[in-house]
CSV table of C-alpha atoms and ligand atoms in Angstrom, one decimal:
chain,number,residue,atom,x,y,z
B,1,MET,CA,105.1,82.6,79.8
B,2,PHE,CA,104.7,79.8,81.9
B,3,MET,CA,102.4,80.4,84.5
B,4,ASN,CA,102.4,78.2,88.6
B,5,ASP,CA,99.8,78.9,90.7
B,6,GLU,CA,99.9,83.2,91.4
B,7,THR,CA,99.8,84.0,95.1
B,8,PHE,CA,99.1,87.4,95.6
B,9,PHE,CA,98.8,88.7,98.9
B,10,CYS,CA,96.0,90.5,100.5
B,11,THR,CA,92.7,91.1,100.0
B,12,ILE,CA,92.5,94.5,101.2
B,13,ASN,CA,90.8,97.0,98.9
B,14,VAL,CA,93.6,99.7,99.0
B,15,PHE,CA,96.0,97.1,97.7
B,16,ILE,CA,94.3,96.0,94.8
B,17,PHE,CA,94.3,99.3,93.3
B,18,VAL,CA,98.1,98.5,93.2
B,19,LEU,CA,97.9,95.3,91.4
B,20,GLN,CA,95.4,96.9,89.0
B,21,ASN,CA,98.2,98.6,87.4
B,22,VAL,CA,100.1,95.3,87.0
B,23,ILE,CA,97.0,93.2,86.2
B,24,ASN,CA,97.3,95.8,83.0
B,25,THR,CA,101.0,95.1,82.2
B,26,PHE,CA,100.8,91.8,82.8
B,27,THR,CA,97.3,91.9,80.3
B,28,GLN,CA,99.3,93.5,77.4
B,29,THR,CA,102.4,91.5,77.7
B,30,ALA,CA,99.9,88.2,77.7
B,31,LYS,CA,98.5,89.3,74.9
B,32,HIS,CA,101.7,90.5,72.9
B,33,SER,CA,100.9,88.3,69.8
B,34,ARG,CA,104.7,87.5,70.2
B,35,CYS,CA,103.5,85.9,73.5
B,36,SER,CA,101.9,82.0,74.0
B,37,PHE,CA,100.4,81.8,77.2
B,38,TYR,CA,100.4,78.4,78.9
B,39,GLY,CA,98.4,78.0,82.0
B,40,ASN,CA,97.7,74.4,83.8
B,41,VAL,CA,101.5,72.9,82.7
B,42,ASN,CA,103.5,72.2,85.3
B,43,VAL,CA,107.4,72.8,84.8
B,44,GLY,CA,109.8,70.6,85.8
B,45,LYS,CA,106.6,67.7,86.0
B,46,ASP,CA,104.4,68.1,82.4
B,47,VAL,CA,108.0,69.5,80.3
B,48,THR,CA,111.4,69.8,81.3
B,49,ILE,CA,113.7,72.6,82.0
B,50,GLY,CA,116.4,71.3,79.6
B,51,GLU,CA,113.2,70.4,76.7
B,52,LEU,CA,112.1,74.4,77.2
B,53,GLN,CA,115.6,75.4,76.6
B,54,GLN,CA,115.6,73.4,73.6
B,55,ALA,CA,112.6,74.9,72.3
B,56,TYR,CA,113.4,78.4,73.4
B,57,HIS,CA,117.3,80.5,73.1
B,58,ALA,CA,116.5,81.9,76.7
B,59,VAL,CA,114.9,80.5,79.5
B,60,ILE,CA,113.6,83.3,82.8
B,61,LEU,CA,112.8,81.2,86.2
B,62,SER,CA,109.9,83.4,87.7
B,63,TYR,CA,108.0,80.8,90.0
B,64,GLY,CA,108.3,82.8,92.8
B,65,ALA,CA,108.8,81.9,96.4
B,66,GLU,CA,106.2,78.7,97.1
B,67,GLY,CA,107.5,77.0,100.2
B,68,ASN,CA,107.1,78.9,104.3
B,69,ARG,CA,109.9,78.9,106.6
B,70,ARG,CA,108.9,76.4,109.7
B,71,VAL,CA,109.4,77.6,113.3
B,72,GLY,CA,110.5,74.1,113.7
B,73,VAL,CA,108.7,74.0,117.8
B,74,PRO,CA,107.0,71.1,119.1
B,75,GLY,CA,103.1,71.5,118.9
B,76,GLU,CA,103.4,72.8,114.8
B,77,ASP,CA,101.2,70.6,113.4
B,78,LEU,CA,98.3,70.7,116.3
B,79,ARG,CA,95.3,71.7,115.1
B,80,GLY,CA,94.7,75.4,115.1
B,81,VAL,CA,98.3,76.1,114.0
B,82,TYR,CA,98.6,77.7,110.7
B,83,SER,CA,101.3,79.1,108.2
B,84,ALA,CA,100.3,82.0,106.7
B,85,LYS,CA,101.2,81.1,103.7
B,86,ASP,CA,98.6,78.5,103.7
B,87,PHE,CA,96.3,80.6,105.7
B,88,VAL,CA,96.5,83.8,103.3
B,89,GLY,CA,96.4,81.0,100.1
B,90,TRP,CA,92.9,80.1,101.9
B,91,TYR,CA,90.9,84.0,102.4
B,92,ASN,CA,92.3,84.0,99.1
B,93,GLY,CA,91.0,81.3,97.4
B,94,LEU,CA,94.1,79.0,96.7
B,95,PRO,CA,92.6,75.4,95.3
B,96,SER,CA,95.3,73.8,97.5
B,97,CYS,CA,94.4,75.9,100.2
B,98,ARG,CA,90.6,75.2,100.0
B,99,GLU,CA,90.4,72.6,102.4
B,100,LEU,CA,92.3,74.3,105.5
B,101,SER,CA,88.9,75.2,107.6
B,102,PRO,CA,90.5,77.3,110.4
B,103,ASP,CA,89.5,77.2,114.2
B,104,LEU,CA,88.7,80.6,114.5
B,105,SER,CA,86.5,79.4,117.7
B,106,CYS,CA,89.0,81.6,119.9
B,107,GLU,CA,89.0,84.3,121.1
B,108,THR,CA,93.3,84.7,121.5
B,109,ALA,CA,95.5,84.8,118.0
B,110,VAL,CA,98.8,84.8,117.8
B,111,ILE,CA,101.3,85.4,115.5
B,112,LEU,CA,104.8,84.6,114.8
B,113,GLY,CA,106.2,87.6,112.9
B,114,GLN,CA,106.3,91.0,112.2
B,115,GLY,CA,105.9,91.9,108.1
B,116,ASN,CA,104.1,93.2,106.2
B,117,VAL,CA,102.1,89.5,105.7
B,118,ALA,CA,101.5,89.2,109.9
B,119,LEU,CA,99.2,92.4,109.8
B,120,ASP,CA,97.6,91.1,106.4
B,121,VAL,CA,97.3,87.9,108.6
B,122,ALA,CA,96.1,90.1,111.3
B,123,ARG,CA,93.8,92.8,109.1
B,124,ILE,CA,92.1,89.7,107.8
B,125,LEU,CA,91.3,88.1,111.7
B,126,LEU,CA,89.9,91.9,112.9
B,127,SER,CA,88.2,93.6,110.1
B,128,PRO,CA,84.8,94.5,110.3
B,129,LEU,CA,82.5,92.1,108.3
B,130,ASP,CA,81.6,94.8,106.1
B,131,ALA,CA,84.7,95.9,105.2
B,132,LEU,CA,86.2,92.5,104.1
B,133,LYS,CA,81.8,91.5,102.1
B,134,LYS,CA,83.3,94.3,99.3
B,135,THR,CA,86.9,92.9,99.1
B,136,ASP,CA,87.0,89.5,96.4
B,137,ILE,CA,87.5,87.5,99.7
B,138,THR,CA,86.5,83.7,99.3
B,139,GLN,CA,82.6,83.3,100.2
B,140,PRO,CA,84.1,80.2,102.8
B,141,ALA,CA,86.0,82.1,104.4
B,142,LEU,CA,83.8,85.2,104.7
B,143,GLU,CA,81.0,82.4,106.2
B,144,ALA,CA,84.3,81.7,108.4
B,145,LEU,CA,85.2,84.5,109.6
B,146,ALA,CA,81.5,86.0,110.8
B,147,GLU,CA,81.8,83.1,113.1
B,148,SER,CA,85.0,84.0,114.2
B,149,GLN,CA,85.3,84.7,118.3
B,150,VAL,CA,88.6,86.1,117.7
B,151,ARG,CA,88.7,89.4,119.8
B,152,LYS,CA,92.4,89.6,119.8
B,153,VAL,CA,95.7,89.6,117.9
B,154,LEU,CA,99.4,89.6,119.6
B,155,ILE,CA,101.8,89.5,116.7
B,156,VAL,CA,105.2,88.6,118.0
B,157,GLY,CA,108.4,89.4,117.1
B,158,ARG,CA,111.5,88.1,118.1
B,159,ARG,CA,113.8,91.6,117.9
B,160,GLY,CA,112.4,95.1,119.3
B,161,PRO,CA,110.2,97.5,118.1
B,162,MET,CA,113.3,99.2,116.4
B,163,GLN,CA,113.4,95.8,114.0
B,164,ILE,CA,109.8,95.4,113.1
B,165,ALA,CA,110.0,94.1,109.6
B,166,CYS,CA,106.3,95.7,108.5
B,167,THR,CA,106.1,99.1,106.4
B,168,ILE,CA,104.6,101.8,107.4
B,169,LYS,CA,101.7,102.5,105.4
B,170,GLU,CA,100.3,98.5,106.6
B,171,LEU,CA,101.5,99.7,110.1
B,172,ARG,CA,99.3,102.5,109.5
B,173,GLU,CA,96.1,100.3,107.6
B,174,MET,CA,96.0,98.6,111.3
B,175,VAL,CA,96.6,101.4,114.0
B,176,ASN,CA,93.3,102.6,111.6
B,177,LEU,CA,91.1,99.2,111.7
B,178,PRO,CA,87.7,101.1,112.9
B,179,GLY,CA,86.3,99.0,115.7
B,180,THR,CA,90.0,97.5,117.5
B,181,ARG,CA,92.3,99.3,119.5
B,182,PRO,CA,95.7,98.7,120.2
B,183,GLU,CA,96.8,97.2,123.1
B,184,MET,CA,101.4,97.7,123.4
B,185,VAL,CA,103.0,96.7,126.5
B,186,ALA,CA,105.0,99.7,127.5
B,187,ALA,CA,108.5,97.6,129.1
B,188,ASP,CA,109.2,96.5,125.0
B,189,PHE,CA,109.7,100.9,124.4
B,190,GLU,CA,112.6,101.4,126.6
B,191,GLY,CA,114.8,102.8,125.2
B,192,VAL,CA,113.9,103.3,121.9
B,193,PRO,CA,112.5,107.2,122.4
B,194,GLU,CA,116.4,108.3,123.2
B,195,ALA,CA,117.3,105.8,119.9
B,196,LEU,CA,114.7,107.4,117.5
B,197,LYS,CA,116.8,110.6,116.7
B,198,ASP,CA,119.7,108.1,115.4
B,199,LEU,CA,117.4,105.9,112.7
B,200,PRO,CA,117.6,106.1,109.4
B,201,ARG,CA,114.8,108.7,108.1
B,202,PRO,CA,112.4,105.1,106.9
B,203,ARG,CA,112.5,103.4,109.8
B,204,LYS,CA,112.3,106.4,111.9
B,205,ARG,CA,108.7,107.3,110.5
B,206,LEU,CA,108.2,103.8,111.0
B,207,THR,CA,109.5,104.4,114.9
B,208,GLU,CA,107.9,107.5,115.4
B,209,LEU,CA,104.0,105.8,114.2
B,210,LEU,CA,104.9,103.0,116.0
B,211,MET,CA,105.7,104.3,119.1
B,212,LYS,CA,103.2,107.4,118.6
B,213,THR,CA,100.4,104.5,118.7
B,214,ALA,CA,101.7,102.4,121.9
B,215,MET,CA,102.0,105.4,124.2
B,216,GLU,CA,101.5,108.7,123.7
B,217,VAL,CA,98.0,109.4,125.1
B,218,PRO,CA,95.6,110.0,122.1
B,219,GLY,CA,92.9,112.8,121.4
B,220,ASP,CA,89.5,113.1,122.6
B,221,LYS,CA,88.4,111.7,119.0
B,222,GLU,CA,90.7,108.7,118.9
B,223,LEU,CA,90.1,108.3,122.8
B,224,GLU,CA,85.8,108.1,121.4
B,225,ARG,CA,87.4,105.6,118.9
B,226,ARG,CA,89.0,103.3,121.2
B,227,LYS,CA,86.6,103.1,123.7
B,228,ASN,CA,83.4,102.0,121.1
B,229,ALA,CA,86.4,98.9,119.9
B,230,THR,CA,85.7,95.6,120.6
B,231,LYS,CA,88.7,94.0,119.4
B,232,ILE,CA,92.2,94.2,120.2
B,233,TRP,CA,95.7,93.5,118.8
B,234,GLY,CA,98.8,94.6,119.7
B,235,PHE,CA,102.8,93.9,119.1
B,236,ARG,CA,104.5,91.6,121.4
B,237,PHE,CA,108.7,91.9,121.1
B,238,TYR,CA,111.9,90.2,122.6
B,239,ARG,CA,109.8,86.8,122.2
B,240,SER,CA,111.2,83.9,120.4
B,241,PRO,CA,108.2,80.6,120.3
B,242,THR,CA,110.2,77.5,121.6
B,243,GLU,CA,106.7,75.2,121.9
B,244,ILE,CA,102.8,75.4,121.6
B,245,PHE,CA,100.4,73.4,124.0
B,246,ALA,CA,97.2,71.4,123.3
B,247,ASP,CA,94.7,71.3,125.6
B,248,PRO,CA,94.2,68.2,127.1
B,249,SER,CA,90.7,67.2,125.9
B,250,HIS,CA,91.1,68.1,122.4
B,251,SER,CA,93.9,67.8,120.6
B,252,ARG,CA,93.7,71.6,119.5
B,253,THR,CA,96.2,74.6,120.1
B,254,ALA,CA,95.4,75.8,123.4
B,255,SER,CA,98.8,77.5,124.3
B,256,ILE,CA,102.5,78.9,122.9
B,257,ARG,CA,105.4,79.4,125.1
B,258,LEU,CA,107.5,82.3,124.6
B,259,ALA,CA,111.2,82.3,125.9
B,260,VAL,CA,112.4,86.2,126.5
B,261,ASN,CA,114.9,87.4,124.3
B,262,ARG,CA,117.3,90.1,124.8
B,263,LEU,CA,119.2,92.4,121.9
B,264,GLU,CA,123.6,92.4,121.3
B,265,GLY,CA,123.8,95.2,119.1
B,266,SER,CA,121.7,97.2,117.7
B,267,GLY,CA,119.5,98.5,114.3
B,268,GLU,CA,118.5,96.1,111.7
B,269,ARG,CA,121.5,93.6,113.0
B,270,ALA,CA,120.9,93.0,116.4
B,271,GLN,CA,120.5,89.5,116.9
B,272,ALA,CA,117.8,89.1,119.7
B,273,VAL,CA,120.1,86.5,122.2
B,274,LEU,CA,117.9,83.8,125.1
B,275,THR,CA,117.6,85.4,128.5
B,276,GLY,CA,116.2,82.0,129.8
B,277,GLU,CA,113.1,83.3,130.9
B,278,VAL,CA,109.7,82.0,129.2
B,279,GLU,CA,106.4,82.8,129.4
B,280,ASP,CA,102.8,81.7,128.1
B,281,VAL,CA,100.5,82.7,126.1
B,282,SER,CA,97.0,81.3,125.5
B,283,CYS,CA,95.7,80.9,122.5
B,284,GLY,CA,93.6,79.0,120.5
B,285,LEU,CA,95.0,80.0,117.4
B,286,VAL,CA,98.3,80.5,115.9
B,287,ILE,CA,99.6,82.0,112.3
B,288,SER,CA,104.0,81.9,112.0
B,289,SER,CA,104.4,84.2,109.3
B,290,ILE,CA,108.2,84.3,108.9
B,291,GLY,CA,108.5,84.3,106.0
B,292,TYR,CA,108.1,82.7,102.7
B,293,LYS,CA,110.6,80.1,101.0
B,294,SER,CA,111.8,79.3,97.2
B,295,LEU,CA,111.2,75.6,96.4
B,296,PRO,CA,113.6,73.4,93.7
B,297,ILE,CA,112.0,72.9,90.2
B,298,ASP,CA,113.8,70.3,88.7
B,299,PRO,CA,116.6,68.5,89.1
B,300,SER,CA,118.3,70.3,86.0
B,301,VAL,CA,118.6,74.0,87.7
B,302,PRO,CA,121.0,75.1,90.8
B,303,PHE,CA,119.5,75.3,93.6
B,304,ASP,CA,121.5,77.0,96.9
B,305,SER,CA,118.7,75.1,99.1
B,306,ARG,CA,120.8,77.6,102.5
B,307,ARG,CA,119.1,80.7,101.3
B,308,ALA,CA,116.4,79.0,99.0
B,309,ILE,CA,116.8,81.1,96.1
B,310,VAL,CA,118.6,80.6,92.4
B,311,PRO,CA,122.4,80.7,92.8
B,312,ASN,CA,122.7,83.6,90.6
B,313,SER,CA,124.6,87.0,88.9
B,314,VAL,CA,122.0,89.9,88.4
B,315,GLY,CA,119.4,87.0,87.1
B,316,ARG,CA,122.3,85.3,84.9
B,317,VAL,CA,122.1,81.6,86.7
B,318,HIS,CA,125.3,80.7,87.9
B,319,GLN,CA,126.7,78.0,85.3
B,320,ALA,CA,123.7,77.6,83.4
B,321,ALA,CA,124.0,79.5,79.8
B,322,GLY,CA,120.6,80.2,78.9
B,323,LEU,CA,119.3,80.4,82.0
B,324,TYR,CA,118.0,82.7,84.0
B,325,CYS,CA,115.8,84.3,86.8
B,326,SER,CA,113.8,86.8,88.7
B,327,GLY,CA,111.2,87.6,91.3
B,328,TRP,CA,111.8,86.1,94.8
B,329,LEU,CA,113.3,82.9,93.6
B,330,LYS,CA,116.6,85.6,92.3
B,331,THR,CA,117.0,87.7,95.7
B,332,GLY,CA,114.5,85.7,98.5
B,333,PRO,CA,110.8,86.4,99.5
B,334,THR,CA,111.7,90.2,100.2
B,335,GLY,CA,111.0,93.6,98.9
B,336,VAL,CA,107.3,95.0,97.8
B,337,ILE,CA,106.1,94.7,94.5
B,338,ALA,CA,107.6,97.8,93.6
B,339,THR,CA,110.7,96.1,94.2
B,340,THR,CA,109.9,93.0,92.5
B,341,MET,CA,109.4,94.8,89.4
B,342,ASN,CA,112.6,96.6,89.6
B,343,ASN,CA,114.1,93.3,90.6
B,344,SER,CA,112.5,91.6,86.7
B,345,PHE,CA,113.8,94.9,84.8
B,346,ASP,CA,117.3,93.7,85.7
B,347,THR,CA,116.7,90.6,84.7
B,348,ALA,CA,115.7,91.3,81.4
B,349,ARG,CA,118.1,94.2,81.4
B,350,SER,CA,120.9,91.0,81.9
B,351,LEU,CA,119.3,88.7,79.3
B,352,LEU,CA,119.4,91.7,76.8
B,353,GLU,CA,123.1,93.0,77.5
B,354,ASP,CA,123.8,88.8,76.8
B,355,VAL,CA,121.8,89.6,73.5
B,356,ASP,CA,124.0,92.5,72.4
B,357,SER,CA,127.5,90.9,73.4
B,358,GLY,CA,127.2,86.9,72.2
B,359,THR,CA,127.2,85.1,75.5
B,360,LEU,CA,123.6,83.6,74.5
B,361,ASP,CA,123.7,82.3,71.0
B,362,ILE,CA,121.2,83.5,68.8
B,363,SER,CA,122.4,82.4,65.8
B,364,THR,CA,121.0,79.4,65.2
B,365,GLY,CA,116.7,78.9,65.3
B,366,LYS,CA,115.3,77.7,68.0
B,367,PRO,CA,111.5,75.8,67.2
B,368,GLY,CA,109.6,77.6,70.1
B,369,SER,CA,106.3,77.5,71.0
B,370,GLN,CA,105.1,75.2,68.3
B,371,ILE,CA,107.7,72.1,69.8
B,372,VAL,CA,106.6,72.7,73.7
B,373,SER,CA,103.0,72.0,72.3
B,374,MET,CA,103.6,68.8,70.4
B,375,LEU,CA,105.6,67.5,74.0
B,376,LEU,CA,102.6,68.9,75.8
B,377,GLU,CA,99.9,67.0,73.8
B,378,GLU,CA,102.1,64.1,73.7
B,379,ARG,CA,101.6,63.5,77.2
B,380,GLY,CA,98.2,64.4,77.3
B,381,VAL,CA,98.8,68.0,79.0
B,382,LYS,CA,95.8,70.5,77.9
B,383,PRO,CA,97.2,73.5,78.9
B,384,VAL,CA,94.8,76.9,79.4
B,385,THR,CA,96.0,79.8,76.8
B,386,PHE,CA,94.9,83.4,78.0
B,387,SER,CA,91.2,83.6,76.5
B,388,ASP,CA,90.6,80.6,78.3
B,389,TRP,CA,92.0,82.0,81.1
B,390,GLU,CA,89.9,85.7,79.9
B,391,LYS,CA,86.8,83.7,80.6
B,392,ILE,CA,87.3,82.7,84.0
B,393,ASP,CA,88.5,86.3,84.5
B,394,SER,CA,85.3,87.1,83.0
B,395,LEU,CA,83.4,84.7,84.6
B,396,GLU,CA,84.9,85.4,88.3
B,397,MET,CA,84.1,89.2,88.1
B,398,ARG,CA,80.1,88.8,86.3
B,399,LYS,CA,79.7,85.9,89.8
B,400,GLY,CA,81.4,89.2,92.4
B,401,GLU,CA,79.2,91.6,90.7
B,402,ALA,CA,75.9,89.8,91.5
B,403,CYS,CA,77.6,90.6,95.2
B,404,GLY,CA,78.7,93.7,95.0
B,405,LYS,CA,82.3,92.1,95.6
B,406,PRO,CA,85.3,93.3,92.5
B,407,ARG,CA,84.8,89.5,91.9
B,408,GLU,CA,84.3,85.9,93.9
B,409,LYS,CA,87.1,83.3,92.2
B,410,LEU,CA,86.3,80.0,91.0
B,411,LEU,CA,88.0,77.4,94.4
B,412,THR,CA,88.8,74.1,92.1
B,413,VAL,CA,91.4,73.6,89.4
B,414,GLU,CA,88.3,71.6,87.9
B,415,GLU,CA,85.9,74.2,87.9
B,416,MET,CA,88.5,76.2,86.0
B,417,LEU,CA,88.9,73.8,83.7
B,418,LYS,CA,85.9,73.4,82.7
B,419,VAL,CA,85.0,77.0,82.2
B,420,ALA,CA,87.9,77.4,80.5
B,421,ARG,CA,87.0,74.9,77.7
B,422,THR,CA,83.5,76.1,77.1
G,1,NAP,N1,101.3,95.4,101.1
G,1,NAP,C1,102.7,95.1,100.8
G,1,NAP,O1,103.2,95.7,100.0
G,1,NAP,C2,103.0,93.7,101.5
G,1,NAP,C3,101.7,92.8,101.7
G,1,NAP,C4,102.4,91.7,102.3
G,1,NAP,C5,103.5,91.4,101.8
G,1,NAP,N2,104.8,92.3,101.2
G,1,NAP,C6,106.1,92.3,101.1
G,1,NAP,O2,106.6,90.6,101.3
G,1,NAP,C7,107.6,90.5,101.6
G,1,NAP,C8,107.5,88.9,103.2
G,1,NAP,O3,106.8,89.6,103.2
G,1,NAP,P1,106.8,88.9,104.9
G,1,NAP,O4,105.6,89.5,106.5
G,1,NAP,O5,106.2,86.9,104.9
G,1,NAP,O6,108.3,88.6,105.5
G,1,NAP,P2,109.2,89.6,106.0
G,1,NAP,O7,108.8,91.3,105.5
G,1,NAP,O8,110.8,89.4,106.4
G,1,NAP,O9,109.2,89.5,108.3
G,1,NAP,C9,109.1,87.5,108.5
G,1,NAP,C10,109.3,88.4,110.0
G,1,NAP,O10,109.5,86.8,110.7
G,1,NAP,C11,109.8,86.5,111.7
G,1,NAP,N3,110.9,85.6,111.3
G,1,NAP,C12,111.4,85.0,110.6
G,1,NAP,N4,112.3,84.2,110.7
G,1,NAP,C13,112.2,84.3,112.7
G,1,NAP,C14,112.0,83.3,113.8
G,1,NAP,N5,113.1,82.2,112.8
G,1,NAP,N6,111.8,83.5,113.8
G,1,NAP,C15,110.9,84.0,114.5
G,1,NAP,N7,110.7,85.3,113.9
G,1,NAP,C16,110.9,84.7,112.3
G,1,NAP,C17,111.4,88.2,111.4
G,1,NAP,O11,112.0,89.1,112.2
G,1,NAP,P3,113.7,89.5,111.6
G,1,NAP,O12,113.2,91.0,111.5
G,1,NAP,O13,114.0,89.1,113.0
G,1,NAP,O14,114.3,88.4,111.1
G,1,NAP,C18,110.2,89.6,110.2
G,1,NAP,O15,109.4,90.0,112.0
G,1,NAP,C19,107.4,91.2,102.4
G,1,NAP,O16,109.2,92.3,102.1
G,1,NAP,C20,106.3,92.7,102.9
G,1,NAP,O17,106.9,93.9,102.7
G,1,NAP,C21,103.8,93.4,100.6
G,2,NAG,C1,81.4,105.3,119.2
G,2,NAG,O1,79.9,104.7,119.2
G,2,NAG,C2,78.9,105.3,119.1
G,2,NAG,C3,78.0,104.4,119.2
G,2,NAG,O2,77.9,103.5,118.7
G,2,NAG,C4,78.7,106.6,117.7
G,2,NAG,O3,77.8,107.2,117.6
G,2,NAG,C5,80.3,106.9,117.6
G,2,NAG,O4,79.9,108.2,116.4
G,2,NAG,C6,80.7,105.7,117.3
G,2,NAG,N1,82.1,106.9,117.8
G,2,NAG,C7,83.5,106.5,116.6
G,2,NAG,C8,84.2,108.0,117.0
G,2,NAG,O5,83.5,105.5,115.9
G,3,NAG,C1,112.4,101.3,91.5
G,3,NAG,O1,113.3,101.3,90.1
G,3,NAG,C2,113.0,103.2,90.0
G,3,NAG,C3,113.9,103.8,89.1
G,3,NAG,O2,114.9,103.4,89.1
G,3,NAG,C4,113.5,103.5,92.0
G,3,NAG,O3,113.2,105.2,91.2
G,3,NAG,C5,112.5,103.4,92.8
G,3,NAG,O4,112.7,103.7,93.8
G,3,NAG,C6,113.2,101.8,92.5
G,3,NAG,N1,112.1,101.8,93.6
G,3,NAG,C7,112.1,100.3,95.1
G,3,NAG,C8,111.3,100.0,95.1
G,3,NAG,O5,113.5,99.6,94.9
């Protein structure tokens, strides 16, 4: 098994329970006597796909979506503008995002995009510190969030309430976040009540929760809760970013210009069309969360740059016998963990079918991990084995236990390697 950096999305407690199952299954597989785990190996650099194919009958690419889609507007590189990918990487302790140190000294944050990642980011920005302290969020992130001045988070989408990309469970967590209250714009919901009855069921339930949150007069208990709230969140619909402006004296973010859209067509496929109107929103922080994107790993592997996936049929890479793919690299960056699991089972099934049908030739022996080990040694690459990784894991858990967290992550590759090799 070859691993690149693993990017887990979320540090909120509920999510950790879901991940626990995934972690257990992963551990069982990694410890299997017929599985060799090679960490700290950069495929495409330390070893090529061609070399892996010489060592194994089949190679499955499952390295996810490490890149992010850029908004592509002027001002995107200003201080105070971050991609959700980097921001999530920062609070989750990804070594490559350690230096991000986002500036949280403003009152209003704008998040571009309305998917589950956008909601993760909004919740991290608005969560009471006490709740975050019990998650595996990194210590530097906790310290930065303790000093944060952010009081209001606007989650901006280019289309309408009936096209929102998040799912109901995540929206419910946002709605129930202690210390916060929603603030929406009534005009954004025009026509929604009338359209509700024709929506497919999951979309209908999601829209109902959204309507209830935005429009209904709350009951006494909820009213009391909202009165207590010190922080505000809200969706803004029918808005596309066109430019981010700096504060003239500081070269940091001061506002964002949003073009007002209308919808052409209806349902999931409705398109946002510019009306020509614009509006400016003051904000010191902009986080773009408009989706992830897979990157090519090795020039010998076919890659569809437009869709940012490896072209495949049910996981069989086109024009590349013995090469398979799964996960977001195969489908693009959509779906929850269960979707991705199903998608990987399908790839495994394709591979087994190819073995049965003889499409995948396994009649001659292949050297397997031995030859890979040799190549890596020749190149001075020292892989991390699974038991090495378990040392890192148990140290992180022990460090976490000391401060009441499930884990305290090591934040640099050097530290991790040092622990792995003791
Ligand atoms: N808790 C969880 O289960 C969890 C947590 C995190 C992520 N995930 C999953 O991971 C996947 C990725 O999440 P994600 O939030 O990154 O992606 P996503 O669900 O695809 O949402 C992307 C958002 O960005 C918007 N967008 C895309 N291109 C845009 C553009 N050029 N201008 C303006 N807006 C644009 C989309 O609007 P349009 O609809 O108009 O394109 C949408 O609102 C999702 O399937 C998500 O459910 C799950
Ligand atoms: C609102 O705040 C008051 C005083 O801090 C507290 O006693 C009460 O329980 C809070 N109510 C809700 C619904 O959170
Ligand atoms: C995954 O597959 C199972 C079994 O076919 C199905 O019941 C489940 O709904 C699927 N989950 C997702 C999220 O696609």
